Steps between C-alpha positions, in 0.01 A plus 500: 500500500350843511128557490390147587259467794488166677671179385608490141281292272668269254373383160681246283417563135535149346478145624704272281784279617724785627207716614366221715843430655537868588143496643605220732788712635299826533201327658716343768708810561209743552350279774780614738551858392275783623624734214307290242130405485457133581286435187674479169299528176617308196355569161435173319411470131191283533515153352291185545686192632311168506168697510608734786611862485869549571427785748265270692759226513764746636256657754365168622786249456782764534694355210556621140451158354580617148812705537658400837358150582609336821561817703245644743442874485435682829132546581530877514583512120165571336456434123302768326394460131412872441822699447368844602339347816834333582707824485245722659654669816828313452806684629759248373461332157708200401492448120572149390340418165647409151638821353287467189192603706635811680324766288162334534550471878623863540200627305259309719662618829569867418263729688423237767804550727555704813727802480767342725516163313841369402592181314759244427532302180619137486435489121786380283482658156537830314271701275587618156357847462522754214813649650658158554547333836243550780536322828186346649546717805500809272174383344337463844655825632382693188153361489422510876728774628615297794855412615607155394779282640611173337583154636714261303709200608591138474151393616341194350145521626452142624827519693396827663161347591684197647693754719840394361757774569547755219604864457332782299557863411277794534587804281337829589492867410379604850700313769219524757263304267764240419550442871128484566464224240800319649315506841185359325680223309809391690512169693792298644500295175429789261781746552471839339768758410375848406695701238432836340585383146141411414520506128798260483324260742197496267702463179677195654163342573382540147818417297601182696197324351634545149835344610305209662332426166854480348601267779199282432585475129849379598339240734281385212811463283668304787796743506596446862584728794807665345287637215232615740762681710600685186135597431476628860818703478439647158140558590609694809734710280210593276280575799760741632557665163126542446448657845790740434334614173139518610492581874432866565710524817848380588534122470687340796677174406461404866125459432577206268665326796170523705240225490319677213810455277740207485300289751169536316667434170657172628178382654293578195745332265483177704160493657256744337203442270665695215786249492262207523274606214802598276644154553165338396491741197818335375403143581137497377508757215177649634438877512558711813126569513400131484764412769369785721145338490638151557759559763408818694138430607385844376804700611679735256864473400698825527833424326391468130275806517770704673752395234254642233464826687881528550569422135264770376659756743847400380382524141378859557836594633708310238656288777393143395860394409623586848262253669549165318358280775182699554462515118555123450226421763255730325571361152469135610167570681342718236670481163548129468880505520652157587584449868860436409528881449525516881831322485618710202429817701711372789786411266515844337404708802727805543727498809385853590169663444 
């Protein structure tokens, strides 16, 4: 990376379930690589757990007891509660926070970065701007004027932390930076493919959470695996159609066959938190917000919020009718439509969109 003197300093912006799993990988990797500084800073939103500050627990006990309990973090991962202090002098920034908070975070960081800093976002979501769709990477790029790659894949955080084998995808605009992040993040059990179709990679990561909510509704209705397979297939069709309409560059169908596409979609529809909460939504009759509080220990759900953003973008463009599955998820979550509408949308879904 041009302009950097000495080993590259890494800062992880975020420390939830996925952020902590990634910190475990990065902390262990940099110990053996001269290219990277051996100390990794991790920005932690300060909370009090049983009378102790979360940052103190991480720095003394080397475990994020709230968001990734049961897994030791490397001792060279240092929790920092002050965001500007965490990012100061960082060459490589790894963004891994709920997408709802990205503007606030960008505003706090802007002006505190080195000239040569580059970033990667692991954030799954999109932003609904005045002109329609904005990718989270575009928000960061626009606010901070740094190059941003994206990492998306079939990566359930606890399985990654347990070092179970999985694949993931890095999408980049500048190949050199994508390969640099691959070097930082890859392990024998966390295999990375780098592609230059960054926008499609990111859109896959956001949209699959909407499909997972639909899959969870079907589980709540006890529809069985055949129905869930239909949700996955029709959801994938809508993901591809959406990417073709909204991605600025050429959309490669091959990208949907990478880990960020079909693999992540399947994993999320069977194992993710969006599926789990959507199932509980059907069985308990409680609101999404209430279930978030009860089931996610303070973590945010991405699927319902992304469905709302996508719905508003489709409304702006007069395209709601072309995306019945995305629309059904939104209306069940936010407009009080009966969950059975999920099945109706599958029954009447067009063969081609």
